[in-house]
Tab-separated table of C-alpha atoms and ligand atoms in Angstrom:
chain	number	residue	atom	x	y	z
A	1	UNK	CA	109.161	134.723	140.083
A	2	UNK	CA	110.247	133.159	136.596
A	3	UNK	CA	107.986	130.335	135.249
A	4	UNK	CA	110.591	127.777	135.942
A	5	UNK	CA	111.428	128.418	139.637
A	6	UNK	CA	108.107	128.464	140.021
A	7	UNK	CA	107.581	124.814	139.038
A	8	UNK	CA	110.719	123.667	140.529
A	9	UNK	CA	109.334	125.507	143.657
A	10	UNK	CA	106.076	123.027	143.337
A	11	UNK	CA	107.897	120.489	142.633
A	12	UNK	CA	110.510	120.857	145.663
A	13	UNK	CA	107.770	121.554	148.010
A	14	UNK	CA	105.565	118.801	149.646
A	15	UNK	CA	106.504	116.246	147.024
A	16	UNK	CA	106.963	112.605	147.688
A	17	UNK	CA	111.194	112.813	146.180
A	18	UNK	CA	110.950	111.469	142.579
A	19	UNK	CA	113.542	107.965	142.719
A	20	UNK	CA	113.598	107.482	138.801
A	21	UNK	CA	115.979	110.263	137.674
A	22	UNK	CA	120.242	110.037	137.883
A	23	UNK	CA	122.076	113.147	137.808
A	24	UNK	CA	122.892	112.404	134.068
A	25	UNK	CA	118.973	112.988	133.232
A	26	UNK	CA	118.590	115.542	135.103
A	27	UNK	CA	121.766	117.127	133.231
A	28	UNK	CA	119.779	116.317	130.218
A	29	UNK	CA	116.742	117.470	131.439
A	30	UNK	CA	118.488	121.120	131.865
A	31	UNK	CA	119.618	120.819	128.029
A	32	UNK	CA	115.924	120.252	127.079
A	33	UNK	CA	114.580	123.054	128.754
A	34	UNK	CA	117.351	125.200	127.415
A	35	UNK	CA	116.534	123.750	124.036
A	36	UNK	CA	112.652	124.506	124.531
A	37	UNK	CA	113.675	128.144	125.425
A	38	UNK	CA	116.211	129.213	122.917
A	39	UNK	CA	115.115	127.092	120.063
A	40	UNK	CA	111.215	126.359	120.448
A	41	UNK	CA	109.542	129.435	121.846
A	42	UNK	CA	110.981	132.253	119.899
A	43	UNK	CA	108.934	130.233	116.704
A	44	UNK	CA	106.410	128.686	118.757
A	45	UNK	CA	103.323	131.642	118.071
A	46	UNK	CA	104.774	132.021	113.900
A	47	UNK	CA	104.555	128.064	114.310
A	48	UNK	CA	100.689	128.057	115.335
A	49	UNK	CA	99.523	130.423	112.721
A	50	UNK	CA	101.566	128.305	109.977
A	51	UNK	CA	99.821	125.778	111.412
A	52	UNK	CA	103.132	123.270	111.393
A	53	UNK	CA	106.654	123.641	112.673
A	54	UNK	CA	109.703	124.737	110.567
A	55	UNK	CA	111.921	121.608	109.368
A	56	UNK	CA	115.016	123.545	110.345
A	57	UNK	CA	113.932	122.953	114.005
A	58	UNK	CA	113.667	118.831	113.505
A	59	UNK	CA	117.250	118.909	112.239
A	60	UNK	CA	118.630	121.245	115.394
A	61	UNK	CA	117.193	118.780	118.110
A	62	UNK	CA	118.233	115.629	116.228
A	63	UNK	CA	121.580	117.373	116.328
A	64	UNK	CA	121.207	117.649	119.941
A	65	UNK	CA	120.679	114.188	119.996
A	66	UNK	CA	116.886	114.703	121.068
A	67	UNK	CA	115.419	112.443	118.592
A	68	UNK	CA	114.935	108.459	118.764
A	69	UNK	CA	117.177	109.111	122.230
A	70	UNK	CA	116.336	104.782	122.620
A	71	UNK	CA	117.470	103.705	119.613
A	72	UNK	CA	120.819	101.534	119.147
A	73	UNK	CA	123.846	103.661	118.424
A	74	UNK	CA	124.189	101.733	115.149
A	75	UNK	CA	121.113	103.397	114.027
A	76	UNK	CA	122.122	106.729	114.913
A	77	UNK	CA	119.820	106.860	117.883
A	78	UNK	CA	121.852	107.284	121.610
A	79	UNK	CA	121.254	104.086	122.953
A	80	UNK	CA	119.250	105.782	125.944
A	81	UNK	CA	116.736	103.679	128.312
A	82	UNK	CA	113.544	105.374	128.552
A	83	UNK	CA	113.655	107.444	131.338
A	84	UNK	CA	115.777	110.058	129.020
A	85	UNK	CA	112.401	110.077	126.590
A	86	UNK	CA	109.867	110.318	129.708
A	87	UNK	CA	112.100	113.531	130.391
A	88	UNK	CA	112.270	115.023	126.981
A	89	UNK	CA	107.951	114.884	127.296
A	90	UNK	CA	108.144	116.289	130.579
A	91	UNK	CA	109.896	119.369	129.464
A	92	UNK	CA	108.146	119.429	126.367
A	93	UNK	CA	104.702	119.302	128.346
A	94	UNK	CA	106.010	122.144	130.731
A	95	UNK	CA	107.298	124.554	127.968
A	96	UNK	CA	103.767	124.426	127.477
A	97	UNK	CA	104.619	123.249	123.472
A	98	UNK	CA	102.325	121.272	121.732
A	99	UNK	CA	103.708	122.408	118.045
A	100	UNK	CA	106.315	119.426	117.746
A	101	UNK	CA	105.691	116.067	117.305
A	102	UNK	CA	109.079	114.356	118.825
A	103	UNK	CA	107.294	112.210	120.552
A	104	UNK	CA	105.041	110.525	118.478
A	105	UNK	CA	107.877	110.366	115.572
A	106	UNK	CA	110.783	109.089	118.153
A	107	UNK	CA	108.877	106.403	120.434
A	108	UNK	CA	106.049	105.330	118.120
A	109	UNK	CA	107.318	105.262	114.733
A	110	UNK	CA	110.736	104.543	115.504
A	111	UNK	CA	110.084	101.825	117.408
A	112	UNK	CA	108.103	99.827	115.014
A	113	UNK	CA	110.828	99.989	112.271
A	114	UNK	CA	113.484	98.852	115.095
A	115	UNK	CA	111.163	96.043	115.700
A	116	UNK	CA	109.720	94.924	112.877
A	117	UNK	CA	111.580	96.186	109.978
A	118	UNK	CA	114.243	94.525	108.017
A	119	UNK	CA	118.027	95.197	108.002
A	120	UNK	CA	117.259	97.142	104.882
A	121	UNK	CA	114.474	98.854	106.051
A	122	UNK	CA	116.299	100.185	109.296
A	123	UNK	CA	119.536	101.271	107.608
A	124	UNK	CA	117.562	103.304	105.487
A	125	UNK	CA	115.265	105.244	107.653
A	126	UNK	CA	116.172	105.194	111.521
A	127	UNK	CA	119.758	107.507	111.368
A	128	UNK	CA	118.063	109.953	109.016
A	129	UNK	CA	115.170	109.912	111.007
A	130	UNK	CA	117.832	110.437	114.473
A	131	UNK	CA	119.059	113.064	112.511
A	132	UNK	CA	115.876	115.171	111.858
A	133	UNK	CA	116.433	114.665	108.210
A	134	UNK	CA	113.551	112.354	108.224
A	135	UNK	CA	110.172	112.550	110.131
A	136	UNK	CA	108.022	109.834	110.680
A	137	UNK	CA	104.355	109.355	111.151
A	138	UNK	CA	101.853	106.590	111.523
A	139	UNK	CA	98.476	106.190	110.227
A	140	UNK	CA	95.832	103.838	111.837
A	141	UNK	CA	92.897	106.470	111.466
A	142	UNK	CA	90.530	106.468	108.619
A	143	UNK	CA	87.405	108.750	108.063
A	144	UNK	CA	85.156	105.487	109.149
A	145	UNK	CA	87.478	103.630	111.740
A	146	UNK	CA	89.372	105.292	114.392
A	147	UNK	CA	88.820	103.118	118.612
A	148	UNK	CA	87.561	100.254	116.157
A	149	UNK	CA	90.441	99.654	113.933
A	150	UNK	CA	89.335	96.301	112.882
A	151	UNK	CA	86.727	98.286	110.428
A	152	UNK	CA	89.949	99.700	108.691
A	153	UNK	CA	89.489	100.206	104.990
A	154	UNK	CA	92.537	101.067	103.276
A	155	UNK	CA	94.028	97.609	101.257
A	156	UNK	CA	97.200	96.946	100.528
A	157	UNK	CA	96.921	93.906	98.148
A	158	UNK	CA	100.596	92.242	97.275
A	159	UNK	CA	101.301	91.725	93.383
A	160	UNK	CA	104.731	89.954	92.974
A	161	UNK	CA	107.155	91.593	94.605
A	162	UNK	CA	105.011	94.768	96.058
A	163	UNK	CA	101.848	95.829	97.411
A	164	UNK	CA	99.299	97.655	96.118
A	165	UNK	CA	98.128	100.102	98.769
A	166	UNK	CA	94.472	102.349	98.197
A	167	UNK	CA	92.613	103.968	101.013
A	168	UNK	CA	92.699	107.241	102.978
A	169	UNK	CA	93.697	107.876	106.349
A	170	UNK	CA	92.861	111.215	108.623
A	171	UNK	CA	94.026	112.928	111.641
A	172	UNK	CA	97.373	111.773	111.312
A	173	UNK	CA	100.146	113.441	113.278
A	174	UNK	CA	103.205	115.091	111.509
A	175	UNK	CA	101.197	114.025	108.242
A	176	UNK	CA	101.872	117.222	106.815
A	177	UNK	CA	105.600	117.321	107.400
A	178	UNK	CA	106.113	113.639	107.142
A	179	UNK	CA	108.457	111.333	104.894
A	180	UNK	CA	107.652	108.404	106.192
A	181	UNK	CA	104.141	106.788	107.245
A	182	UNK	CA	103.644	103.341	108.991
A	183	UNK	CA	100.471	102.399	107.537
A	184	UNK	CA	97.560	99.959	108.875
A	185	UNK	CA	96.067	98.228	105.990
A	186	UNK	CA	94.119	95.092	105.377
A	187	UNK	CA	96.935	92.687	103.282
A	188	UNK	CA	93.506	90.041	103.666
A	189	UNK	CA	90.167	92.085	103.776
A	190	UNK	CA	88.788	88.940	104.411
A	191	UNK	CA	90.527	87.950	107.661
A	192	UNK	CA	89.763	91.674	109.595
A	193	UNK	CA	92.015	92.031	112.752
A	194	UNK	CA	94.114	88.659	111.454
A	195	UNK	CA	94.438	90.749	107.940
A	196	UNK	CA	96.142	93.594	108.987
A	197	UNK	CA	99.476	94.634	108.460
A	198	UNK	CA	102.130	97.689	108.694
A	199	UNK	CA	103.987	98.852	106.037
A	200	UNK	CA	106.554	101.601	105.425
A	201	UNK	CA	105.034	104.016	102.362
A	202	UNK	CA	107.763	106.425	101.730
A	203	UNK	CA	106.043	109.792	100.910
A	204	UNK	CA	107.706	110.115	97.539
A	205	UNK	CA	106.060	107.120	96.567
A	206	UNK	CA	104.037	107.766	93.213
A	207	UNK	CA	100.102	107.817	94.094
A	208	UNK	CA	101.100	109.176	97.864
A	209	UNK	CA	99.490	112.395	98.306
A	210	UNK	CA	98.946	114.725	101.641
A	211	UNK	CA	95.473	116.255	101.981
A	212	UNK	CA	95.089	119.289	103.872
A	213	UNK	CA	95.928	119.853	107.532
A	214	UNK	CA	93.407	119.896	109.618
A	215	UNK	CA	92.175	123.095	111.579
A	216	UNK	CA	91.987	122.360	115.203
A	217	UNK	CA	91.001	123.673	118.716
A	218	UNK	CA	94.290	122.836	119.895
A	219	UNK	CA	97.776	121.850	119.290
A	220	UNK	CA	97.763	124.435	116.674
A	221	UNK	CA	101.187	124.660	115.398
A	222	UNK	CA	101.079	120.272	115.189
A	223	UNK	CA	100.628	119.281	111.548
A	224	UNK	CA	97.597	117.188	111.894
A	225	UNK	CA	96.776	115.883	107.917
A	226	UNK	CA	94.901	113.605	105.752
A	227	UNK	CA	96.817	111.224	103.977
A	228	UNK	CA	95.171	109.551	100.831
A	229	UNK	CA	96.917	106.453	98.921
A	230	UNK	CA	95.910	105.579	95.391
A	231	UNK	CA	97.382	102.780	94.126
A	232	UNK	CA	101.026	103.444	95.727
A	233	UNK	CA	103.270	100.445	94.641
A	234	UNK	CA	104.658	99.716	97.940
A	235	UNK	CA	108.212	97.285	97.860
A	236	UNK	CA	107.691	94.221	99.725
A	237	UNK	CA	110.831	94.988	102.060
A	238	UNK	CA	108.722	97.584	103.240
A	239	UNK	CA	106.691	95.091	105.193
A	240	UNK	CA	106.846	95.330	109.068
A	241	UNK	CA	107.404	91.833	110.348
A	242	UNK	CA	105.049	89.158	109.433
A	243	UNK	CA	101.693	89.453	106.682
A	244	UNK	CA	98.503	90.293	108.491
A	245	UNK	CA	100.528	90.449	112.296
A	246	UNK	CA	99.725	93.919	112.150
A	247	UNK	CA	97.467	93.779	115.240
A	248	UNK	CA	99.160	91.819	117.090
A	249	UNK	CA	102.393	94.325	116.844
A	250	UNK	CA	99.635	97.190	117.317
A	251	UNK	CA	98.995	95.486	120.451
A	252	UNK	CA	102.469	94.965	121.954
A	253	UNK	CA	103.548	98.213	121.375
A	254	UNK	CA	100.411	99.913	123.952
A	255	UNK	CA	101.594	100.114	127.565
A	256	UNK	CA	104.761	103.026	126.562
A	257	UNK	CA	102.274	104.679	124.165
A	258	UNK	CA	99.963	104.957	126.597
A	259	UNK	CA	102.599	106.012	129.246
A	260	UNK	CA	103.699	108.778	126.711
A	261	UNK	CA	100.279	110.271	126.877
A	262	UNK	CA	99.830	109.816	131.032
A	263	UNK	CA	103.780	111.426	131.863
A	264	UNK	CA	102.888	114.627	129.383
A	265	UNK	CA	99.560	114.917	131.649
A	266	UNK	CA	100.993	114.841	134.731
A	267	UNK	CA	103.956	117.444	133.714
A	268	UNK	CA	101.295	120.159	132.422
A	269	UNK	CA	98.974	119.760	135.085
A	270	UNK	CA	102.219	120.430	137.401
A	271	UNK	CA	102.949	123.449	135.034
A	272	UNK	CA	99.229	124.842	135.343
A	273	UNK	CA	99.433	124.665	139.013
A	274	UNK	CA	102.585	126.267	138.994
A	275	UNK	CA	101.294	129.092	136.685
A	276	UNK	CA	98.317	129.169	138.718
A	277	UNK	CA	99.611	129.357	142.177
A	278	UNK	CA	101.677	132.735	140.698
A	279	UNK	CA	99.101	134.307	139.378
A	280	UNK	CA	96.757	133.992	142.220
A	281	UNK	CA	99.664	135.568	144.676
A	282	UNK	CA	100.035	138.431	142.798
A	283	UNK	CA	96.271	139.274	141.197
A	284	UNK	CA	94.322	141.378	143.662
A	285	UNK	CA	90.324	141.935	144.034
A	286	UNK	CA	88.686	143.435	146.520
A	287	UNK	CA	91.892	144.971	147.902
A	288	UNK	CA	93.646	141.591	148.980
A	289	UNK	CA	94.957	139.028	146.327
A	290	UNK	CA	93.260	135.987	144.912
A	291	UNK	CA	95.713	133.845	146.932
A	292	UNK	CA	94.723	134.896	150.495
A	293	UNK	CA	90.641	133.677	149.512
A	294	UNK	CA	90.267	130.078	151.329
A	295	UNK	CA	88.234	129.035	148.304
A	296	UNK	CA	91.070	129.409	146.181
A	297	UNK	CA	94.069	128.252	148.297
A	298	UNK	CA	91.751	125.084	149.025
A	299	UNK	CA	91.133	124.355	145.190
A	300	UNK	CA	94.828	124.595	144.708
A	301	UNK	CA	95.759	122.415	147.758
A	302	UNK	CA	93.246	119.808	145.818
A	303	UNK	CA	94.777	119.832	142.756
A	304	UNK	CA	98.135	119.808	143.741
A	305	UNK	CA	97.300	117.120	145.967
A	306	UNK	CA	95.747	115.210	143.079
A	307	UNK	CA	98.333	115.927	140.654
A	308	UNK	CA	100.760	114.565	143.558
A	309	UNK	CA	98.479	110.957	143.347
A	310	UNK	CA	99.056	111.139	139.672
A	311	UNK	CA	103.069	111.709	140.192
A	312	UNK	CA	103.475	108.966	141.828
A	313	UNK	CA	101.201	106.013	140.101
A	314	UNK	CA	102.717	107.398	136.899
A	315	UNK	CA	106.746	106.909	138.295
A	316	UNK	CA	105.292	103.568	139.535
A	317	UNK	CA	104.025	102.745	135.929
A	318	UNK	CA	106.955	103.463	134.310
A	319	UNK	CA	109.387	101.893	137.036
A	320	UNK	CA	107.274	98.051	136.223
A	321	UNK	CA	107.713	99.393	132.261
A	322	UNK	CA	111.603	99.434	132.413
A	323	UNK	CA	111.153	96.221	134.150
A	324	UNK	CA	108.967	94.821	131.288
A	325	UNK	CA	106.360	94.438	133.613
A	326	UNK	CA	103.945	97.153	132.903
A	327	UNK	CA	100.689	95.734	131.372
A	328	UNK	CA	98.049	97.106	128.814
A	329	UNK	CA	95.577	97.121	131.044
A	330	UNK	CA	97.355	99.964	133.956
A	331	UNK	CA	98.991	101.515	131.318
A	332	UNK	CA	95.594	102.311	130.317
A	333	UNK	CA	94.740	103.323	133.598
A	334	UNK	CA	97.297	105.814	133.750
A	335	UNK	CA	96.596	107.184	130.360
A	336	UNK	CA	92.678	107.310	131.081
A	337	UNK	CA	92.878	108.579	134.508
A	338	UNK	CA	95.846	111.403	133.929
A	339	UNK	CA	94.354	112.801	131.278
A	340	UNK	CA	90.872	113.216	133.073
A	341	UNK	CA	93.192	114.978	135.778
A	342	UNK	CA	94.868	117.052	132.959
A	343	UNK	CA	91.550	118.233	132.236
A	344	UNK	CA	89.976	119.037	135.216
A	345	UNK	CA	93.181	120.756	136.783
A	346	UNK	CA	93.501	123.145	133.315
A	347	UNK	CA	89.934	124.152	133.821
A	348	UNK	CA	90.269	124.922	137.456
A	349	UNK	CA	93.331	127.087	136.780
A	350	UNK	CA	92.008	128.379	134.166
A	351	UNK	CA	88.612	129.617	136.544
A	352	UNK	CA	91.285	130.884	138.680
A	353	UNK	CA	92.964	133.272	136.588
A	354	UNK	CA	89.273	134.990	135.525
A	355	UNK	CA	89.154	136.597	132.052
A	356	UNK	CA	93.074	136.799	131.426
A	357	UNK	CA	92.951	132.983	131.724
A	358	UNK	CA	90.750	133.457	128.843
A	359	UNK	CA	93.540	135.079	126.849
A	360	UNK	CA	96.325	133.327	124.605
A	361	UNK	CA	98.750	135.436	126.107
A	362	UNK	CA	98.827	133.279	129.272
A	363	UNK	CA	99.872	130.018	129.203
A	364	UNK	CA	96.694	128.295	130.763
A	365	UNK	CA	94.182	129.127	127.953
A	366	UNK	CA	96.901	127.215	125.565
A	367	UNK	CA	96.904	124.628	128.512
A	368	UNK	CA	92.934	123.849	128.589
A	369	UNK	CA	92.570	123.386	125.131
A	370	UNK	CA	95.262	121.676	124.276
A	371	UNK	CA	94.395	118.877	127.187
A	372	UNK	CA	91.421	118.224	125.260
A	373	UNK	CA	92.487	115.775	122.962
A	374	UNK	CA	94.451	113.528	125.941
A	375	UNK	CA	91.431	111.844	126.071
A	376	UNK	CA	90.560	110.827	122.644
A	377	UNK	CA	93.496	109.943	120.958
A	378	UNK	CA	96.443	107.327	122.021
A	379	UNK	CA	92.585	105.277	122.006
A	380	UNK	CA	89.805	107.242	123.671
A	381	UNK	CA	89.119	107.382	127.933
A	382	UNK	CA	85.988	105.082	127.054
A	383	UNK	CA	88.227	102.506	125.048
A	384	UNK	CA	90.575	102.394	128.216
A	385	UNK	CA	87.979	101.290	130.232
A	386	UNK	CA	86.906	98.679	127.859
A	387	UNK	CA	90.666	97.189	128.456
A	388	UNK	CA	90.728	97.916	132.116
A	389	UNK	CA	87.519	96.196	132.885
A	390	UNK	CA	88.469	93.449	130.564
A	391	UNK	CA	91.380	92.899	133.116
A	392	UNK	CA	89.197	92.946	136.037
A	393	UNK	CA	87.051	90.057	134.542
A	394	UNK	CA	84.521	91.897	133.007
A	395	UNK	CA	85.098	90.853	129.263
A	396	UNK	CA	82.264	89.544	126.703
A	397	UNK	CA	79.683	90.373	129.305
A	398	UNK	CA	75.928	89.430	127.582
B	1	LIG	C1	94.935	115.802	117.244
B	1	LIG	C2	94.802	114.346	116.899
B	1	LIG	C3	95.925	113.624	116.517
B	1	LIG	C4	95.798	112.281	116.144
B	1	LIG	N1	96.904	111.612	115.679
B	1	LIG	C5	96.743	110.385	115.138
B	1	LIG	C6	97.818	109.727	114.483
B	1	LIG	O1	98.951	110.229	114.438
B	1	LIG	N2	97.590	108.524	113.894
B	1	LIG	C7	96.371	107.928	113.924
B	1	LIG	O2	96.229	106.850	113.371
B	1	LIG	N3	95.320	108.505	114.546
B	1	LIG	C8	95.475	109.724	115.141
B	1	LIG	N4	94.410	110.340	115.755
B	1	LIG	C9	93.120	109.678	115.762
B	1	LIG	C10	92.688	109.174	117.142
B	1	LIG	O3	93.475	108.099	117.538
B	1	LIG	C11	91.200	108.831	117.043
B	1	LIG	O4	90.498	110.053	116.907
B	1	LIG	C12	90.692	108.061	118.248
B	1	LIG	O5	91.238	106.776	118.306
B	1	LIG	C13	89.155	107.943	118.250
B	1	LIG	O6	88.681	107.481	117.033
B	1	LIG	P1	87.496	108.264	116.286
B	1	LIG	O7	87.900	109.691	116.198
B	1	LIG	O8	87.191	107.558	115.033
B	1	LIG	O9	86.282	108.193	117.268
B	1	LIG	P2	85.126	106.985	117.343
B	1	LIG	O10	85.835	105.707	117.332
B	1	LIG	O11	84.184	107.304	116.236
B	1	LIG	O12	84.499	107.303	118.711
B	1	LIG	C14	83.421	108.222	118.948
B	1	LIG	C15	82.982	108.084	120.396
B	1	LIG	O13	82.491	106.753	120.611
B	1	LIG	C16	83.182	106.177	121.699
B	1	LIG	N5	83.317	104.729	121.495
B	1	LIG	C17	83.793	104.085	120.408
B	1	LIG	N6	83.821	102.773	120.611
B	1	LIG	C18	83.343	102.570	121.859
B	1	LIG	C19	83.123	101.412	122.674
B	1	LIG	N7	83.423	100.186	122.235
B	1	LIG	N8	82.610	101.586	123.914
B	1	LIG	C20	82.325	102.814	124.375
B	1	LIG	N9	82.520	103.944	123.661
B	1	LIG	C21	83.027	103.826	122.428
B	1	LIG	C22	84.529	106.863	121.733
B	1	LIG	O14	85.141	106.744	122.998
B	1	LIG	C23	84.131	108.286	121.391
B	1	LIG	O15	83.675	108.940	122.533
B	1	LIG	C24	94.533	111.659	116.186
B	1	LIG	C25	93.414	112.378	116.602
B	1	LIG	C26	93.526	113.700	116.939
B	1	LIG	C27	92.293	114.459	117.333
């Protein structure tokens, strides 16, 4: 059985029917899998040892028109609602790729500049960065503040008609490959939070420099880099929205982030099932397969059963986000409680495959460590709960 008619299997059988989806996306969603087939896996493995993914491949999906798919037409984008990018993550997340960094570049940076940014500003960056030509990142991470941003060093000090930016930023997604970075900085050191501001730093910007990319124990072929800014003379149209608003636009922008994070959890853990449930059919010991122990076709009945739970508060979430209506607090829950799930389900595969589960050439040792991270960035599990029990009345407790 082929790895994709086994997931469509899982997914046909005992599944509450997904509502979200017209026939258009699921059109689209066969042109991303075909995409992730013919154009992502043949470079995936040269991809992790480089440690980043070829340009070439940025500029083939934004041809497809897989790039800032919810940005205006005038902008170059396709004018899509959001359900088209929940897709595009799905299939990523079941192609089992964690080398490209679509996401992060078309519904977080994007975003922002559509947003915030000036006419300028937008007609310069969003259709190049539709078009691959251009890839965005954003940089809230520093060496000494990552879940407590307010403790963010780097300055950016205005001086007539630009801003002097100095600081260093790490862990930053498509750093490596970026031309673009959003960056948090303090525009009033002072003020903390009610300092902070976003601003565009263009990468060819004199005093911009890349550090090196960061060795990690998972999304290998993602070019994870340190960014450092020395006196980079930042124009003042660079500016997203208001001086020192920056948190509050930080804020507003949470519930789809989060989302982003909980739909790519749910779609692997249905992939690991599905790679799972395979494997177990067809691996033998002690003269019967792996499938016919009750131990194992109980774990799996969990899991899927879990995964299921997930499926459906997850379609909920993002139903009430279309509608504007999805708050920060259970998109939280949904990004804190997924990628727990994400976790646990990868490891249980993983158990269930024995010592080949161990080895890269099967998908579910890629799987469990690339879950890892779910949990610490997009704001850690812990930070979630801060929010969540915030909404439950729990705030400023003594
Ligand atoms: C692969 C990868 C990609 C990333 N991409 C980006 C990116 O593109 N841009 C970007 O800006 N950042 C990025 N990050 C950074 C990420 O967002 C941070 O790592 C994350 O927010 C946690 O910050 P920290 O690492 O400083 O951990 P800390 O804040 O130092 O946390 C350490 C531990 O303390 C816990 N903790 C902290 N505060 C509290 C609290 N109040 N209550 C309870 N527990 C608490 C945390 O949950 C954690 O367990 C990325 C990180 C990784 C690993």
């Amino acid at each position: 059985m082929g790895y994709h008619s086994s997931i469509a299997q899982v997914a046909d059988s005992a599944m509450i029917p997904r509502t979200l989806f017209s026939s258009e996306h699921e059109t689209f969603r066969a042109s991303v899998a075909r995409f992730m087939e013919q154009e992502v896996k043949p470079h995936d493995e040269r991809w992790q040892e480089q440690g980043y993914v070829d340009r070439e491949v940025w500029r083939k999906a934004g041809r497809n028109g897989f790039l800032c798919l919810s940005m205006p037409e005038e902008y170059g984008g396709a004018g899509a609602d959001k359900l088209y990018s929940m897709v595009l993550i799905e299939e990523q997340a079941r192609a089992n790729n964690s080398s490209l960094g679509f996401g992060l570049h078309s519904e977080i940076v994007a975003p922002y500049l559509l947003n915030y940014g000036g006419e300028a500003l937008k007609k310069r960056y969003l259709p190049k960065m539709a078009s691959g030509e251009m890839i965005g990142a954003i940089a809230m991470s520093e060496p000494g503040a990552g879940s407590d941003l307010q403790a963010v060093k780097t300055s950016a000090i205005r001086k007539g008609d630009a801003y002097l930016v100095n600081g260093s930023k790490t862990f930053i997604t498509n750093g490596w490959n970026c031309d673009l970075v959003i960056v948090v900085a303090k525009t009033d050191p002072a003020k903390g939070a009610k300092g902070t501001s976003l601003l565009v730093v263009d990468t060819g910007m004199r005093g911009f420099a890349k550090g090196k990319r960061l060795k990690k124990i998972g999304l290998k072929g993602q070019d994870t880099a340190e960014l450092f800014f020395d006196n980079v003379e930042v124009p003042a149209e660079n500016l997203l929205g208001e001086e020192n608003n920056g948190f509050i636009y930080l804020m507003q922008e949470l519930p789809w982030e989060r989302m982003q994070i909980a739909i790519a959890a749910v779609a692997k853990s249905e992939a690991a099932i599905a790679w799972t449930t395979e494997y177990v059919r067809e691996r033998k010991a002690f003269g019967r397969t792996v499938a016919s122990f009750q131990t194992t076709r109980f774990r799996l009945a969990e899991l899927a059963t879990e995964a299921q739970i997930a499926r459906v508060f997850v379609d909920r979430c993002m139903e009430l986000l279309l509608a504007n209506r999805l708050d920060t607090a259970t998109a939280s829950m949904a990004k804190y409680w997924t990628s727990d799930l994400e976790c646990k389900i990868v490891d249980e595969c993983l158990q269930l495959h024995g010592g080949y589960g161990y080895m890269w050439e099967y998908p579910i040792s890629r799987a469990y460590v690339d879950a890892r991270v779910q949990r610490i960035y997009g704001g850690t599990n812990e930070i979630m709960k801060e929010v969540i029990s915030r909404s439950i009345g729990l705030g400023d407790q003594k």
